[in-house]
């Protein structure tokens, strides 16, 4: 606490001390005396005076050094140094050290009261200014805090009311925020979420896997399944300096629609197959019932070609249906390089016709897989025959099998048509055919091959993706975990 009327004198007993004491008392100040360092400290502790006058030497100590110590504790305290003899150097040192004035004999009463009043007035000015500044800064901080508080409330209300589930995690995967939808999705009631590690609150394996695979950009989108049949689409987004956010949308109804559509396609394809087999059988019988003219033979061939095309399409659809329904449980030890040989035999004729150079490179350390060999063959057939199909005459197709982190990497590269970048994510969709070929060189196809490849790869816990540049070529990659992995 500051005593506005109190002046502390830290001077050894002398006539000057008596003079100061009397003068100050007479001018209306209260005076306290300190006789040594401890007394000085004690007095300062009890009440900070309006001013200190200290002797150049005080209780056998250096008054200037003591003043510096005092200023360190009370930077706005006015201190006047009294020197027994006038010394310009000392005066300079005192002012540099931050003391407010300097007195030396001969001392007149007027000099004393002028110096004291000046120092006190200056200190008051400084104090007032400081108080004003503190008040200004505090009120501006308070204003800002009020603003950010209202922004925060607004943001919280928005996030709380959106339909998507939102969980924000810090970099230790502790929950910073979870909105109302999250509580509903995971049936959390009023449970405390904030500050808890994610796994303490949420046990869904898909969400936990998503939050731990955070480093992998390619796994930003994820399907989250619940035992009761609900399916959510989840995204993982890293947030710099905060941690990450997981957002989830309910796609159960889309999944149900997809299932109904698949069931329909599966049933229709199945029912179409028998009449098609009958048509094919009868077209073959026609030739045996009597001689045909050249036109009739040609028409019959065309008819058979079309029926075979439809049958292949239906077989693809049925295959997809089986793969998507998870009926593909057969697993045995498979050496990918052996299967690749059959695929190469199959495409060789077509490649030769188009004068395409077909090269292969197989890592001698290639590990075997646990897989369904028929499906793996189908996957290789589709990828390699596509590469040949979508590459112009005299192009090149490279097939490479290598190992990376205990996984097999298949790379099928061509220098053909390439795929426009905006269509690359869609070529794995059913029936999607890219616009990379000009109409006059359209290649025949159903748009199902890559959808089948994707289903096969995923049923073997692998990943497939494409890197391509329109006009320069494409590289399809498949990553498959080996038996050991
Ligand atoms: P399809 O070949 O029967 O059309 P796919 O599902 O195998 O069906 O392929 C889908 C589409 O992806 C193709 O129509 C084609 O536009 C594009 N595509 C596939 N492979 C390649 C490739 N190697 N080079 C360029 N485009 C390709």
PDB file of C-alpha atoms and ligand atoms in Angstrom, residues 316 382-391 412-414 416-420 423 426-437 442-453 466 468 473-476, ligand 1:
ATOM      1  CA  UNK A 316     -19.505 -59.697 -64.827  1.00  0.00           C
ATOM      2  CA  UNK A 382      -8.805 -56.852 -66.335  1.00  0.00           C
ATOM      3  CA  UNK A 383      -5.905 -54.521 -65.577  1.00  0.00           C
ATOM      4  CA  UNK A 384      -3.497 -55.862 -68.197  1.00  0.00           C
ATOM      5  CA  UNK A 385      -6.116 -56.204 -70.929  1.00  0.00           C
ATOM      6  CA  UNK A 386      -7.308 -52.637 -70.215  1.00  0.00           C
ATOM      7  CA  UNK A 387      -3.722 -51.387 -70.587  1.00  0.00           C
ATOM      8  CA  UNK A 388      -3.471 -53.075 -73.979  1.00  0.00           C
ATOM      9  CA  UNK A 389      -7.010 -52.037 -74.952  1.00  0.00           C
ATOM     10  CA  UNK A 390      -6.505 -48.336 -74.157  1.00  0.00           C
ATOM     11  CA  UNK A 391      -3.043 -48.019 -75.714  1.00  0.00           C
ATOM     12  CA  UNK A 412       0.402 -51.951 -64.603  1.00  0.00           C
ATOM     13  CA  UNK A 413       1.637 -49.069 -66.672  1.00  0.00           C
ATOM     14  CA  UNK A 414       0.917 -48.048 -70.237  1.00  0.00           C
ATOM     15  CA  UNK A 416      -1.773 -44.997 -73.918  1.00  0.00           C
ATOM     16  CA  UNK A 417      -4.785 -42.709 -73.830  1.00  0.00           C
ATOM     17  CA  UNK A 418      -4.576 -41.719 -70.154  1.00  0.00           C
ATOM     18  CA  UNK A 419      -7.593 -40.656 -68.077  1.00  0.00           C
ATOM     19  CA  UNK A 420      -8.727 -37.053 -67.464  1.00  0.00           C
ATOM     20  CA  UNK A 423     -12.587 -38.793 -63.999  1.00  0.00           C
ATOM     21  CA  UNK A 426     -14.852 -42.551 -61.040  1.00  0.00           C
ATOM     22  CA  UNK A 427     -13.314 -45.223 -63.287  1.00  0.00           C
ATOM     23  CA  UNK A 428     -13.733 -47.760 -60.460  1.00  0.00           C
ATOM     24  CA  UNK A 429     -17.493 -47.112 -60.357  1.00  0.00           C
ATOM     25  CA  UNK A 430     -19.826 -49.617 -61.957  1.00  0.00           C
ATOM     26  CA  UNK A 431     -20.609 -48.852 -65.618  1.00  0.00           C
ATOM     27  CA  UNK A 432     -18.395 -45.768 -65.663  1.00  0.00           C
ATOM     28  CA  UNK A 433     -16.494 -45.305 -68.910  1.00  0.00           C
ATOM     29  CA  UNK A 434     -14.127 -42.376 -69.203  1.00  0.00           C
ATOM     30  CA  UNK A 435     -14.202 -39.868 -72.053  1.00  0.00           C
ATOM     31  CA  UNK A 436     -10.556 -40.427 -72.944  1.00  0.00           C
ATOM     32  CA  UNK A 437     -11.094 -42.014 -76.360  1.00  0.00           C
ATOM     33  CA  UNK A 442     -14.211 -46.059 -79.093  1.00  0.00           C
ATOM     34  CA  UNK A 443     -13.125 -49.265 -77.474  1.00  0.00           C
ATOM     35  CA  UNK A 444     -15.770 -51.821 -76.595  1.00  0.00           C
ATOM     36  CA  UNK A 445     -16.463 -52.368 -72.935  1.00  0.00           C
ATOM     37  CA  UNK A 446     -19.085 -52.380 -70.229  1.00  0.00           C
ATOM     38  CA  UNK A 447     -17.453 -50.220 -67.557  1.00  0.00           C
ATOM     39  CA  UNK A 448     -17.543 -53.108 -65.089  1.00  0.00           C
ATOM     40  CA  UNK A 449     -13.936 -54.348 -65.291  1.00  0.00           C
ATOM     41  CA  UNK A 450     -12.402 -51.893 -62.814  1.00  0.00           C
ATOM     42  CA  UNK A 451     -15.388 -52.170 -60.455  1.00  0.00           C
ATOM     43  CA  UNK A 452     -14.675 -55.914 -60.320  1.00  0.00           C
ATOM     44  CA  UNK A 453     -10.952 -55.228 -59.781  1.00  0.00           C
ATOM     45  CA  UNK A 466      -4.622 -44.981 -60.567  1.00  0.00           C
ATOM     46  CA  UNK A 468      -2.670 -41.030 -65.026  1.00  0.00           C
ATOM     47  CA  UNK A 473      -0.611 -42.955 -70.197  1.00  0.00           C
ATOM     48  CA  UNK A 474      -1.812 -44.522 -66.972  1.00  0.00           C
ATOM     49  CA  UNK A 475      -0.396 -46.571 -64.121  1.00  0.00           C
ATOM     50  CA  UNK A 476      -2.753 -48.727 -62.055  1.00  0.00           C
TER      51      UNK A 476
HETATM   52  P1  LIG B   1     -14.335 -50.939 -69.724  1.00  0.00           P
HETATM   53  O1  LIG B   1     -12.920 -51.139 -70.100  1.00  0.00           O
HETATM   54  O2  LIG B   1     -15.169 -52.129 -69.978  1.00  0.00           O
HETATM   55  O3  LIG B   1     -14.913 -49.688 -70.260  1.00  0.00           O
HETATM   56  P2  LIG B   1     -13.361 -50.683 -67.005  1.00  0.00           P
HETATM   57  O4  LIG B   1     -14.118 -50.666 -65.740  1.00  0.00           O
HETATM   58  O5  LIG B   1     -12.329 -51.721 -67.184  1.00  0.00           O
HETATM   59  O6  LIG B   1     -14.430 -50.760 -68.150  1.00  0.00           O
HETATM   60  O7  LIG B   1     -12.703 -49.282 -67.171  1.00  0.00           O
HETATM   61  C1  LIG B   1     -13.484 -48.122 -66.957  1.00  0.00           C
HETATM   62  C2  LIG B   1     -12.951 -46.977 -67.797  1.00  0.00           C
HETATM   63  O8  LIG B   1     -11.673 -46.589 -67.338  1.00  0.00           O
HETATM   64  C3  LIG B   1     -12.749 -47.338 -69.257  1.00  0.00           C
HETATM   65  O9  LIG B   1     -13.912 -47.138 -69.994  1.00  0.00           O
HETATM   66  C4  LIG B   1     -11.647 -46.395 -69.691  1.00  0.00           C
HETATM   67  O10 LIG B   1     -12.212 -45.157 -70.071  1.00  0.00           O
HETATM   68  C5  LIG B   1     -10.867 -46.174 -68.429  1.00  0.00           C
HETATM   69  N1  LIG B   1      -9.625 -47.008 -68.383  1.00  0.00           N
HETATM   70  C6  LIG B   1      -9.436 -48.190 -67.779  1.00  0.00           C
HETATM   71  N2  LIG B   1      -8.165 -48.619 -67.937  1.00  0.00           N
HETATM   72  C7  LIG B   1      -7.530 -47.674 -68.647  1.00  0.00           C
HETATM   73  C8  LIG B   1      -6.206 -47.505 -69.152  1.00  0.00           C
HETATM   74  N3  LIG B   1      -5.234 -48.412 -68.931  1.00  0.00           N
HETATM   75  N4  LIG B   1      -5.922 -46.397 -69.877  1.00  0.00           N
HETATM   76  C9  LIG B   1      -6.868 -45.470 -70.093  1.00  0.00           C
HETATM   77  N5  LIG B   1      -8.146 -45.557 -69.651  1.00  0.00           N
HETATM   78  C10 LIG B   1      -8.475 -46.644 -68.946  1.00  0.00           C
END
